[in-house]
Amino acid sequence: MKMSASVLAQLYHANEHLALMGGVVAAFTLLAIVHRLSSSRRKLPPGPPGWPIIGNILQLRDEPWVKFSAWRQVYGDVVCVSAAGQPMVVLNSRDSAIELLDRRASIYSDRPRKIVANDILCDSLLLPLLRYGETWRPTRKAAHESMNKAAARSFNEYQREEALILARDAIQDSAGWETHIRRSSASMLLRCLYDQSPVSSDHDTRLRQINDFTLRVTLATLPGAYWVDVLPWMRHIPSIIAPWKRRAQEWYQKDNRAFRSLFEEVHKDIDDGYERASLNASLVRKADRTRLSVHESSWLTASVYAAGSDAIRAALSWWTLAMLLYPETQRRAQKELDAVVGRARVPTFADTANLPYICAMVREVVRWRPVTPLGIPHVSTEDDCYEGYVIPKGTIVCANVWELNRDPEAFGANADDFNPERYLDEKGKLLPSPMGTKDDGSYTFGFGRRICVGRHVANDSLFIDIATCLWAFSFVNFDVQKLDANGYIDEGTIIVPRPFEVDIKPRFPEAIEILRQECELRGR
């Protein structure tokens, strides 16, 4: 994710009040932390010792998911740490995650409160951060009805068209592969959500506007971005003397106008008799049943974009790296494509049932490198007990998705490797999905009532992108560069591979012409 000068300036100014209030804030912070540390002596789950006041913060700066995996060997499946007095419980086994986050979802479905990121910037309506309660229930239900497995198929034509454009552009300009997948994932979601015309480049005004919003929210969720998340009483400070608050309110007003305009544009199209599949169109049609207001519906759609666009881009980046690191899997996939699809046409969703290895590859890339290794944190709404330990009300609870996706009982002893065959039986047919993975093949999409609402759209998009690209071309390691499977860049809410170069070679001369014709048929 690239940060423009204007966005960096926003982040700087959002924190400038610290220079004026540092002493007062530090004092109140110290009192709050001391109170937390001394408020309970109940038996929490075990965990590593931390420093006075700050707890384990310094130990969690780099690759915390790897540290939690290591601590599992010392302290067990359930590990407790302290982040400046805030207890955080990490679940390192599928049994503990399923028991607490699935079976006890009624008390583990809340989210940590993010006052700037959600309350101010999004009027408390950003679905991934939405607090569990009366607003969340109808919003989540409306999203599920519009993007469940059956409903997601209504977006397949958009996804197929974007896959064709992606493959064509990649062959024409292999050096711009990362730019192509960024454009493609964003364009696909804009079309599925708003029925917008395809995005032609990163400079598209629509794309820049919504990406700036996503970046602002991402920055606001980072630990330490705003003191008000540590000291909630600061939210009552009048905006006239709180520049951070005033700017956040101004950004919200700007974004709210933009999202409402996009929603009302779809509403007008429906009134005029023109309608194609989109999340917004579904929300307009079902407004009487969902009872969501125009305001709530427009922010629901924006939430899905903010949560999905970068995640799909990141998954495609990790998949590309896997093709270079494990070229035999690329060849196996192409062998299947040649046998089922041939070279006279491009793959379609109708081929899905006959492409089990491609389906397994989709599952494997999502498992192998989960773009959110610790998932999105849950919060307990009641005191609870598990395996003899107390989990107090208000505890942050995370599933270590990285560790769960390497469970040898579910995924075999070679779970660190990229190997789609782990999902296939001896006849090459897809095996049943491991316990608790909701037929997704891994634990990446989350648990319980907070499972990713857009996972079917994401899986469909990855399937058609992977099938189309591997049908048309092969990835080749550029100049035999040294590749780093474990290196990553933390973009705040997701992780992506460190930059690498890739060479793209058409598999047969007809591929270029067939892609060109398919795109021209669609006016692209």
PDB file of C-alpha atoms in Angstrom, residues 198-482:
ATOM      1  CA  PRO A 198     -14.009  -1.455 -14.855  1.00  0.00           C
ATOM      2  CA  VAL A 199     -11.114   0.502 -13.394  1.00  0.00           C
ATOM      3  CA  SER A 200      -8.447   1.141 -16.013  1.00  0.00           C
ATOM      4  CA  SER A 201      -5.559   2.203 -13.766  1.00  0.00           C
ATOM      5  CA  ASP A 202      -4.435   3.105 -10.247  1.00  0.00           C
ATOM      6  CA  HIS A 203      -5.107   6.740 -11.097  1.00  0.00           C
ATOM      7  CA  ASP A 204      -8.872   6.223 -11.445  1.00  0.00           C
ATOM      8  CA  THR A 205     -10.610   8.908  -9.341  1.00  0.00           C
ATOM      9  CA  ARG A 206     -13.077   6.454  -7.817  1.00  0.00           C
ATOM     10  CA  LEU A 207     -10.282   4.128  -6.823  1.00  0.00           C
ATOM     11  CA  ARG A 208      -8.126   6.850  -5.292  1.00  0.00           C
ATOM     12  CA  GLN A 209     -11.019   8.186  -3.229  1.00  0.00           C
ATOM     13  CA  ILE A 210     -12.053   4.873  -1.726  1.00  0.00           C
ATOM     14  CA  ASN A 211      -8.446   3.743  -1.246  1.00  0.00           C
ATOM     15  CA  ASP A 212      -7.667   6.948   0.668  1.00  0.00           C
ATOM     16  CA  PHE A 213     -10.588   6.112   2.957  1.00  0.00           C
ATOM     17  CA  THR A 214      -9.314   2.559   3.447  1.00  0.00           C
ATOM     18  CA  LEU A 215      -5.830   3.827   4.242  1.00  0.00           C
ATOM     19  CA  ARG A 216      -7.113   6.344   6.794  1.00  0.00           C
ATOM     20  CA  VAL A 217      -9.042   3.631   8.601  1.00  0.00           C
ATOM     21  CA  THR A 218      -6.036   1.294   8.490  1.00  0.00           C
ATOM     22  CA  LEU A 219      -3.753   3.928   9.984  1.00  0.00           C
ATOM     23  CA  ALA A 220      -6.300   4.711  12.685  1.00  0.00           C
ATOM     24  CA  THR A 221      -6.426   1.058  13.785  1.00  0.00           C
ATOM     25  CA  LEU A 222      -2.664   0.842  14.383  1.00  0.00           C
ATOM     26  CA  PRO A 223      -1.612   0.590  18.031  1.00  0.00           C
ATOM     27  CA  GLY A 224      -0.701   4.013  19.374  1.00  0.00           C
ATOM     28  CA  ALA A 225      -2.237   5.949  16.483  1.00  0.00           C
ATOM     29  CA  TYR A 226      -4.637   7.797  18.807  1.00  0.00           C
ATOM     30  CA  TRP A 227      -4.515   8.205  22.561  1.00  0.00           C
ATOM     31  CA  VAL A 228      -8.296   8.223  22.729  1.00  0.00           C
ATOM     32  CA  ASP A 229      -8.275   4.445  22.186  1.00  0.00           C
ATOM     33  CA  VAL A 230      -6.256   4.123  25.414  1.00  0.00           C
ATOM     34  CA  LEU A 231      -8.117   6.866  27.282  1.00  0.00           C
ATOM     35  CA  PRO A 232     -11.735   6.748  26.071  1.00  0.00           C
ATOM     36  CA  TRP A 233     -12.715   9.817  28.114  1.00  0.00           C
ATOM     37  CA  MET A 234     -10.860  11.896  25.519  1.00  0.00           C
ATOM     38  CA  ARG A 235     -13.724  11.346  23.061  1.00  0.00           C
ATOM     39  CA  HIS A 236     -15.684  13.936  25.035  1.00  0.00           C
ATOM     40  CA  ILE A 237     -13.137  16.676  24.295  1.00  0.00           C
ATOM     41  CA  PRO A 238     -14.820  19.303  22.069  1.00  0.00           C
ATOM     42  CA  SER A 239     -13.532  19.118  18.516  1.00  0.00           C
ATOM     43  CA  ILE A 240     -12.772  22.846  18.557  1.00  0.00           C
ATOM     44  CA  ILE A 241      -9.810  22.158  20.873  1.00  0.00           C
ATOM     45  CA  ALA A 242      -9.010  18.662  19.537  1.00  0.00           C
ATOM     46  CA  PRO A 243      -7.527  18.869  16.008  1.00  0.00           C
ATOM     47  CA  TRP A 244      -7.338  15.062  15.732  1.00  0.00           C
ATOM     48  CA  LYS A 245     -11.074  14.808  16.342  1.00  0.00           C
ATOM     49  CA  ARG A 246     -11.981  17.697  14.068  1.00  0.00           C
ATOM     50  CA  ARG A 247     -10.014  16.280  11.128  1.00  0.00           C
ATOM     51  CA  ALA A 248     -11.499  12.818  11.606  1.00  0.00           C
ATOM     52  CA  GLN A 249     -14.993  14.329  11.544  1.00  0.00           C
ATOM     53  CA  GLU A 250     -14.167  16.236   8.361  1.00  0.00           C
ATOM     54  CA  TRP A 251     -12.894  13.065   6.681  1.00  0.00           C
ATOM     55  CA  TYR A 252     -16.059  11.253   7.723  1.00  0.00           C
ATOM     56  CA  GLN A 253     -18.271  13.935   6.184  1.00  0.00           C
ATOM     57  CA  LYS A 254     -16.347  13.740   2.916  1.00  0.00           C
ATOM     58  CA  ASP A 255     -16.442   9.934   2.751  1.00  0.00           C
ATOM     59  CA  ASN A 256     -20.082   9.792   3.788  1.00  0.00           C
ATOM     60  CA  ARG A 257     -21.076  12.017   0.860  1.00  0.00           C
ATOM     61  CA  ALA A 258     -19.106   9.845  -1.557  1.00  0.00           C
ATOM     62  CA  PHE A 259     -20.529   6.520  -0.356  1.00  0.00           C
ATOM     63  CA  ARG A 260     -24.070   7.849  -0.228  1.00  0.00           C
ATOM     64  CA  SER A 261     -23.697   9.160  -3.795  1.00  0.00           C
ATOM     65  CA  LEU A 262     -22.564   5.733  -5.022  1.00  0.00           C
ATOM     66  CA  PHE A 263     -25.500   4.087  -3.286  1.00  0.00           C
ATOM     67  CA  GLU A 264     -28.061   6.554  -4.621  1.00  0.00           C
ATOM     68  CA  GLU A 265     -26.650   6.146  -8.135  1.00  0.00           C
ATOM     69  CA  VAL A 266     -27.572   2.454  -8.023  1.00  0.00           C
ATOM     70  CA  HIS A 267     -30.972   3.315  -6.534  1.00  0.00           C
ATOM     71  CA  LYS A 268     -31.644   5.666  -9.462  1.00  0.00           C
ATOM     72  CA  ASP A 269     -30.611   3.015 -11.990  1.00  0.00           C
ATOM     73  CA  ILE A 270     -33.129   0.606 -10.471  1.00  0.00           C
ATOM     74  CA  ASP A 271     -35.856   3.258 -10.539  1.00  0.00           C
ATOM     75  CA  ASP A 272     -35.025   3.855 -14.226  1.00  0.00           C
ATOM     76  CA  GLY A 273     -35.384   0.173 -15.017  1.00  0.00           C
ATOM     77  CA  TYR A 274     -31.672  -0.583 -15.373  1.00  0.00           C
ATOM     78  CA  GLU A 275     -30.293  -3.096 -12.947  1.00  0.00           C
ATOM     79  CA  ARG A 276     -27.408  -5.533 -12.796  1.00  0.00           C
ATOM     80  CA  ALA A 277     -26.165  -7.637  -9.921  1.00  0.00           C
ATOM     81  CA  SER A 278     -24.393  -5.728  -7.144  1.00  0.00           C
ATOM     82  CA  LEU A 279     -24.406  -5.616  -3.372  1.00  0.00           C
ATOM     83  CA  ASN A 280     -25.914  -2.130  -3.472  1.00  0.00           C
ATOM     84  CA  ALA A 281     -28.712  -3.294  -5.782  1.00  0.00           C
ATOM     85  CA  SER A 282     -29.469  -6.178  -3.428  1.00  0.00           C
ATOM     86  CA  LEU A 283     -29.650  -3.796  -0.462  1.00  0.00           C
ATOM     87  CA  VAL A 284     -32.008  -1.484  -2.352  1.00  0.00           C
ATOM     88  CA  ARG A 285     -34.332  -4.352  -3.283  1.00  0.00           C
ATOM     89  CA  LYS A 286     -34.355  -5.807   0.231  1.00  0.00           C
ATOM     90  CA  ALA A 287     -34.580  -2.525   2.133  1.00  0.00           C
ATOM     91  CA  ASP A 288     -38.080  -3.255   3.457  1.00  0.00           C
ATOM     92  CA  ARG A 289     -36.963  -6.591   4.862  1.00  0.00           C
ATOM     93  CA  THR A 290     -33.524  -5.635   6.187  1.00  0.00           C
ATOM     94  CA  ARG A 291     -34.824  -2.301   7.559  1.00  0.00           C
ATOM     95  CA  LEU A 292     -31.408  -0.779   6.960  1.00  0.00           C
ATOM     96  CA  SER A 293     -31.419   2.931   6.240  1.00  0.00           C
ATOM     97  CA  VAL A 294     -29.737   4.403   3.175  1.00  0.00           C
ATOM     98  CA  HIS A 295     -26.978   5.583   5.502  1.00  0.00           C
ATOM     99  CA  GLU A 296     -26.422   2.117   6.985  1.00  0.00           C
ATOM    100  CA  SER A 297     -26.563   0.408   3.588  1.00  0.00           C
ATOM    101  CA  SER A 298     -24.060   2.764   1.984  1.00  0.00           C
ATOM    102  CA  TRP A 299     -21.591   2.172   4.805  1.00  0.00           C
ATOM    103  CA  LEU A 300     -22.101  -1.589   4.681  1.00  0.00           C
ATOM    104  CA  THR A 301     -20.989  -1.596   1.047  1.00  0.00           C
ATOM    105  CA  ALA A 302     -17.990   0.612   1.827  1.00  0.00           C
ATOM    106  CA  SER A 303     -17.057  -1.777   4.656  1.00  0.00           C
ATOM    107  CA  VAL A 304     -16.961  -4.754   2.322  1.00  0.00           C
ATOM    108  CA  TYR A 305     -14.663  -2.922  -0.083  1.00  0.00           C
ATOM    109  CA  ALA A 306     -12.347  -1.778   2.715  1.00  0.00           C
ATOM    110  CA  ALA A 307     -12.093  -5.328   4.066  1.00  0.00           C
ATOM    111  CA  GLY A 308     -11.773  -7.147   0.755  1.00  0.00           C
ATOM    112  CA  SER A 309      -9.778  -5.307  -1.871  1.00  0.00           C
ATOM    113  CA  ASP A 310      -6.348  -5.435  -0.248  1.00  0.00           C
ATOM    114  CA  ALA A 311      -6.920  -8.961   1.068  1.00  0.00           C
ATOM    115  CA  ILE A 312      -7.548 -10.381  -2.412  1.00  0.00           C
ATOM    116  CA  ARG A 313      -4.557  -8.475  -3.805  1.00  0.00           C
ATOM    117  CA  ALA A 314      -2.350  -9.850  -1.026  1.00  0.00           C
ATOM    118  CA  ALA A 315      -3.538 -13.422  -1.611  1.00  0.00           C
ATOM    119  CA  LEU A 316      -2.681 -13.132  -5.319  1.00  0.00           C
ATOM    120  CA  SER A 317       0.775 -11.807  -4.425  1.00  0.00           C
ATOM    121  CA  TRP A 318       1.454 -14.786  -2.136  1.00  0.00           C
ATOM    122  CA  TRP A 319       0.125 -17.154  -4.801  1.00  0.00           C
ATOM    123  CA  THR A 320       2.525 -15.674  -7.355  1.00  0.00           C
ATOM    124  CA  LEU A 321       5.431 -16.211  -4.976  1.00  0.00           C
ATOM    125  CA  ALA A 322       4.300 -19.807  -4.445  1.00  0.00           C
ATOM    126  CA  MET A 323       4.331 -20.412  -8.218  1.00  0.00           C
ATOM    127  CA  LEU A 324       7.988 -19.347  -8.306  1.00  0.00           C
ATOM    128  CA  LEU A 325       8.977 -21.309  -5.204  1.00  0.00           C
ATOM    129  CA  TYR A 326       7.027 -24.454  -6.099  1.00  0.00           C
ATOM    130  CA  PRO A 327       7.023 -24.587  -9.934  1.00  0.00           C
ATOM    131  CA  GLU A 328       5.892 -28.225  -9.923  1.00  0.00           C
ATOM    132  CA  THR A 329       2.487 -27.106  -8.591  1.00  0.00           C
ATOM    133  CA  GLN A 330       2.155 -24.673 -11.487  1.00  0.00           C
ATOM    134  CA  ARG A 331       2.891 -27.452 -13.985  1.00  0.00           C
ATOM    135  CA  ARG A 332       0.408 -29.797 -12.307  1.00  0.00           C
ATOM    136  CA  ALA A 333      -2.325 -27.133 -12.484  1.00  0.00           C
ATOM    137  CA  GLN A 334      -1.601 -26.450 -16.153  1.00  0.00           C
ATOM    138  CA  LYS A 335      -1.733 -30.159 -16.955  1.00  0.00           C
ATOM    139  CA  GLU A 336      -5.225 -30.280 -15.455  1.00  0.00           C
ATOM    140  CA  LEU A 337      -6.292 -27.174 -17.384  1.00  0.00           C
ATOM    141  CA  ASP A 338      -5.043 -28.629 -20.672  1.00  0.00           C
ATOM    142  CA  ALA A 339      -6.909 -31.893 -20.044  1.00  0.00           C
ATOM    143  CA  VAL A 340     -10.217 -30.278 -19.016  1.00  0.00           C
ATOM    144  CA  VAL A 341     -10.333 -26.943 -20.855  1.00  0.00           C
ATOM    145  CA  GLY A 342      -7.922 -27.427 -23.744  1.00  0.00           C
ATOM    146  CA  ARG A 343      -6.291 -24.530 -25.534  1.00  0.00           C
ATOM    147  CA  ALA A 344      -9.145 -23.362 -27.759  1.00  0.00           C
ATOM    148  CA  ARG A 345     -11.110 -21.572 -25.024  1.00  0.00           C
ATOM    149  CA  VAL A 346     -10.631 -19.866 -21.656  1.00  0.00           C
ATOM    150  CA  PRO A 347     -11.715 -21.499 -18.349  1.00  0.00           C
ATOM    151  CA  THR A 348     -15.108 -20.545 -16.928  1.00  0.00           C
ATOM    152  CA  PHE A 349     -16.902 -21.161 -13.644  1.00  0.00           C
ATOM    153  CA  ALA A 350     -18.709 -24.033 -15.375  1.00  0.00           C
ATOM    154  CA  ASP A 351     -15.380 -25.903 -15.246  1.00  0.00           C
ATOM    155  CA  THR A 352     -15.093 -25.699 -11.465  1.00  0.00           C
ATOM    156  CA  ALA A 353     -16.237 -29.237 -10.643  1.00  0.00           C
ATOM    157  CA  ASN A 354     -13.764 -30.645 -13.175  1.00  0.00           C
ATOM    158  CA  LEU A 355     -10.776 -28.668 -11.885  1.00  0.00           C
ATOM    159  CA  PRO A 356     -10.181 -30.114  -8.403  1.00  0.00           C
ATOM    160  CA  TYR A 357      -6.462 -29.253  -8.414  1.00  0.00           C
ATOM    161  CA  ILE A 358      -7.216 -25.577  -9.143  1.00  0.00           C
ATOM    162  CA  CYS A 359      -9.805 -25.619  -6.334  1.00  0.00           C
ATOM    163  CA  ALA A 360      -7.205 -27.188  -4.043  1.00  0.00           C
ATOM    164  CA  MET A 361      -4.699 -24.511  -5.051  1.00  0.00           C
ATOM    165  CA  VAL A 362      -7.141 -21.784  -4.008  1.00  0.00           C
ATOM    166  CA  ARG A 363      -7.562 -23.430  -0.610  1.00  0.00           C
ATOM    167  CA  GLU A 364      -3.822 -23.886  -0.249  1.00  0.00           C
ATOM    168  CA  VAL A 365      -2.785 -20.294  -0.946  1.00  0.00           C
ATOM    169  CA  VAL A 366      -5.353 -19.036   1.567  1.00  0.00           C
ATOM    170  CA  ARG A 367      -4.024 -21.537   4.129  1.00  0.00           C
ATOM    171  CA  TRP A 368      -0.300 -21.263   3.403  1.00  0.00           C
ATOM    172  CA  ARG A 369      -0.010 -17.512   3.873  1.00  0.00           C
ATOM    173  CA  PRO A 370      -3.061 -16.113   5.685  1.00  0.00           C
ATOM    174  CA  VAL A 371      -3.032 -12.389   4.973  1.00  0.00           C
ATOM    175  CA  THR A 372      -4.225 -11.713   8.549  1.00  0.00           C
ATOM    176  CA  PRO A 373      -2.143 -14.220  10.565  1.00  0.00           C
ATOM    177  CA  LEU A 374      -3.848 -13.412  13.881  1.00  0.00           C
ATOM    178  CA  GLY A 375      -7.257 -12.767  12.390  1.00  0.00           C
ATOM    179  CA  ILE A 376      -9.355  -9.868  13.625  1.00  0.00           C
ATOM    180  CA  PRO A 377      -9.528  -9.714  17.451  1.00  0.00           C
ATOM    181  CA  HIS A 378     -12.658 -10.773  19.315  1.00  0.00           C
ATOM    182  CA  VAL A 379     -13.627  -9.441  22.764  1.00  0.00           C
ATOM    183  CA  SER A 380     -15.347 -11.393  25.529  1.00  0.00           C
ATOM    184  CA  THR A 381     -18.587  -9.816  26.780  1.00  0.00           C
ATOM    185  CA  GLU A 382     -18.828 -11.956  29.937  1.00  0.00           C
ATOM    186  CA  ASP A 383     -16.493 -13.642  32.385  1.00  0.00           C
ATOM    187  CA  ASP A 384     -15.813 -17.182  31.191  1.00  0.00           C
ATOM    188  CA  CYS A 385     -13.784 -20.250  32.106  1.00  0.00           C
ATOM    189  CA  TYR A 386     -11.863 -22.594  29.827  1.00  0.00           C
ATOM    190  CA  GLU A 387      -9.712 -25.554  30.850  1.00  0.00           C
ATOM    191  CA  GLY A 388      -9.630 -24.295  34.440  1.00  0.00           C
ATOM    192  CA  TYR A 389      -8.561 -20.758  33.509  1.00  0.00           C
ATOM    193  CA  VAL A 390     -10.545 -17.539  33.761  1.00  0.00           C
ATOM    194  CA  ILE A 391     -11.089 -15.278  30.748  1.00  0.00           C
ATOM    195  CA  PRO A 392     -12.432 -12.014  32.187  1.00  0.00           C
ATOM    196  CA  LYS A 393     -15.034  -9.862  30.517  1.00  0.00           C
ATOM    197  CA  GLY A 394     -13.355  -7.381  28.162  1.00  0.00           C
ATOM    198  CA  THR A 395     -10.431  -9.673  27.279  1.00  0.00           C
ATOM    199  CA  ILE A 396      -9.147  -9.500  23.709  1.00  0.00           C
ATOM    200  CA  VAL A 397      -9.254 -13.018  22.239  1.00  0.00           C
ATOM    201  CA  CYS A 398      -7.415 -13.902  19.018  1.00  0.00           C
ATOM    202  CA  ALA A 399      -7.106 -17.103  17.030  1.00  0.00           C
ATOM    203  CA  ASN A 400      -3.537 -17.657  15.878  1.00  0.00           C
ATOM    204  CA  VAL A 401      -4.588 -18.472  12.322  1.00  0.00           C
ATOM    205  CA  TRP A 402      -0.956 -18.948  11.308  1.00  0.00           C
ATOM    206  CA  GLU A 403      -0.562 -21.783  13.827  1.00  0.00           C
ATOM    207  CA  LEU A 404      -4.008 -23.297  13.224  1.00  0.00           C
ATOM    208  CA  ASN A 405      -3.309 -23.489   9.489  1.00  0.00           C
ATOM    209  CA  ARG A 406      -0.216 -25.583  10.290  1.00  0.00           C
ATOM    210  CA  ASP A 407      -1.990 -28.134  12.470  1.00  0.00           C
ATOM    211  CA  PRO A 408      -0.438 -31.482  11.422  1.00  0.00           C
ATOM    212  CA  GLU A 409      -3.644 -33.375  12.286  1.00  0.00           C
ATOM    213  CA  ALA A 410      -5.599 -31.281   9.792  1.00  0.00           C
ATOM    214  CA  PHE A 411      -2.977 -30.479   7.152  1.00  0.00           C
ATOM    215  CA  GLY A 412      -0.195 -33.045   7.486  1.00  0.00           C
ATOM    216  CA  ALA A 413       3.381 -32.910   8.689  1.00  0.00           C
ATOM    217  CA  ASN A 414       4.569 -30.757   5.778  1.00  0.00           C
ATOM    218  CA  ALA A 415       2.227 -27.851   6.502  1.00  0.00           C
ATOM    219  CA  ASP A 416       4.985 -25.254   5.994  1.00  0.00           C
ATOM    220  CA  ASP A 417       5.165 -26.227   2.320  1.00  0.00           C
ATOM    221  CA  PHE A 418       2.853 -25.071  -0.453  1.00  0.00           C
ATOM    222  CA  ASN A 419       1.179 -28.296  -1.560  1.00  0.00           C
ATOM    223  CA  PRO A 420      -2.363 -28.293  -3.003  1.00  0.00           C
ATOM    224  CA  GLU A 421      -2.372 -32.103  -3.039  1.00  0.00           C
ATOM    225  CA  ARG A 422      -3.031 -32.103   0.713  1.00  0.00           C
ATOM    226  CA  TYR A 423      -6.671 -31.372  -0.201  1.00  0.00           C
ATOM    227  CA  LEU A 424      -6.978 -34.268  -2.683  1.00  0.00           C
ATOM    228  CA  ASP A 425      -7.514 -38.005  -2.242  1.00  0.00           C
ATOM    229  CA  GLU A 426      -5.581 -40.698  -4.093  1.00  0.00           C
ATOM    230  CA  LYS A 427      -7.937 -40.329  -7.070  1.00  0.00           C
ATOM    231  CA  GLY A 428      -7.364 -36.573  -7.308  1.00  0.00           C
ATOM    232  CA  LYS A 429     -10.794 -35.641  -5.915  1.00  0.00           C
ATOM    233  CA  LEU A 430     -11.314 -32.918  -3.306  1.00  0.00           C
ATOM    234  CA  LEU A 431     -11.320 -34.199   0.264  1.00  0.00           C
ATOM    235  CA  PRO A 432     -13.829 -32.923   2.844  1.00  0.00           C
ATOM    236  CA  SER A 433     -12.672 -29.695   4.414  1.00  0.00           C
ATOM    237  CA  PRO A 434     -10.942 -30.048   7.833  1.00  0.00           C
ATOM    238  CA  MET A 435     -13.046 -29.718  10.973  1.00  0.00           C
ATOM    239  CA  GLY A 436     -14.186 -26.177  11.724  1.00  0.00           C
ATOM    240  CA  THR A 437     -13.122 -24.651   8.387  1.00  0.00           C
ATOM    241  CA  LYS A 438     -16.686 -24.206   7.036  1.00  0.00           C
ATOM    242  CA  ASP A 439     -15.730 -25.865   3.716  1.00  0.00           C
ATOM    243  CA  ASP A 440     -13.105 -23.163   3.074  1.00  0.00           C
ATOM    244  CA  GLY A 441     -10.137 -25.464   3.603  1.00  0.00           C
ATOM    245  CA  SER A 442      -8.463 -23.374   6.317  1.00  0.00           C
ATOM    246  CA  TYR A 443      -9.133 -21.137   9.320  1.00  0.00           C
ATOM    247  CA  THR A 444      -8.150 -17.932   7.542  1.00  0.00           C
ATOM    248  CA  PHE A 445     -11.680 -16.526   7.199  1.00  0.00           C
ATOM    249  CA  GLY A 446     -12.355 -16.584  10.925  1.00  0.00           C
ATOM    250  CA  PHE A 447     -14.834 -18.117  13.309  1.00  0.00           C
ATOM    251  CA  GLY A 448     -18.358 -17.973  14.629  1.00  0.00           C
ATOM    252  CA  ARG A 449     -20.609 -15.027  14.021  1.00  0.00           C
ATOM    253  CA  ARG A 450     -17.680 -12.886  12.875  1.00  0.00           C
ATOM    254  CA  ILE A 451     -16.567 -15.169  10.033  1.00  0.00           C
ATOM    255  CA  CYS A 452     -15.693 -13.183   6.898  1.00  0.00           C
ATOM    256  CA  VAL A 453     -18.946 -12.315   5.157  1.00  0.00           C
ATOM    257  CA  GLY A 454     -17.261 -11.952   1.761  1.00  0.00           C
ATOM    258  CA  ARG A 455     -15.363 -15.227   1.732  1.00  0.00           C
ATOM    259  CA  HIS A 456     -17.412 -16.783  -1.079  1.00  0.00           C
ATOM    260  CA  VAL A 457     -16.795 -13.774  -3.315  1.00  0.00           C
ATOM    261  CA  ALA A 458     -13.088 -13.931  -2.465  1.00  0.00           C
ATOM    262  CA  ASN A 459     -12.801 -17.666  -3.183  1.00  0.00           C
ATOM    263  CA  ASP A 460     -14.637 -17.337  -6.500  1.00  0.00           C
ATOM    264  CA  SER A 461     -12.399 -14.451  -7.530  1.00  0.00           C
ATOM    265  CA  LEU A 462      -9.219 -16.360  -6.665  1.00  0.00           C
ATOM    266  CA  PHE A 463     -10.445 -19.440  -8.538  1.00  0.00           C
ATOM    267  CA  ILE A 464     -11.146 -17.696 -11.838  1.00  0.00           C
ATOM    268  CA  ASP A 465      -8.008 -15.511 -11.629  1.00  0.00           C
ATOM    269  CA  ILE A 466      -5.766 -18.513 -10.979  1.00  0.00           C
ATOM    270  CA  ALA A 467      -7.431 -20.708 -13.607  1.00  0.00           C
ATOM    271  CA  THR A 468      -7.355 -18.024 -16.311  1.00  0.00           C
ATOM    272  CA  CYS A 469      -3.786 -16.930 -15.666  1.00  0.00           C
ATOM    273  CA  LEU A 470      -2.317 -20.440 -15.508  1.00  0.00           C
ATOM    274  CA  TRP A 471      -4.235 -21.395 -18.657  1.00  0.00           C
ATOM    275  CA  ALA A 472      -2.674 -18.453 -20.517  1.00  0.00           C
ATOM    276  CA  PHE A 473       0.876 -18.163 -19.182  1.00  0.00           C
ATOM    277  CA  SER A 474       3.579 -19.392 -16.823  1.00  0.00           C
ATOM    278  CA  PHE A 475       5.419 -17.523 -14.086  1.00  0.00           C
ATOM    279  CA  VAL A 476       9.204 -17.710 -14.374  1.00  0.00           C
ATOM    280  CA  ASN A 477      11.716 -16.615 -11.751  1.00  0.00           C
ATOM    281  CA  PHE A 478      13.246 -13.405 -13.061  1.00  0.00           C
ATOM    282  CA  ASP A 479      17.001 -13.801 -13.533  1.00  0.00           C
ATOM    283  CA  VAL A 480      17.016 -16.624 -10.929  1.00  0.00           C
ATOM    284  CA  GLN A 481      16.560 -14.135  -8.081  1.00  0.00           C
ATOM    285  CA  LYS A 482      16.715 -15.373  -4.486  1.00  0.00           C
TER     286      LYS A 482
END
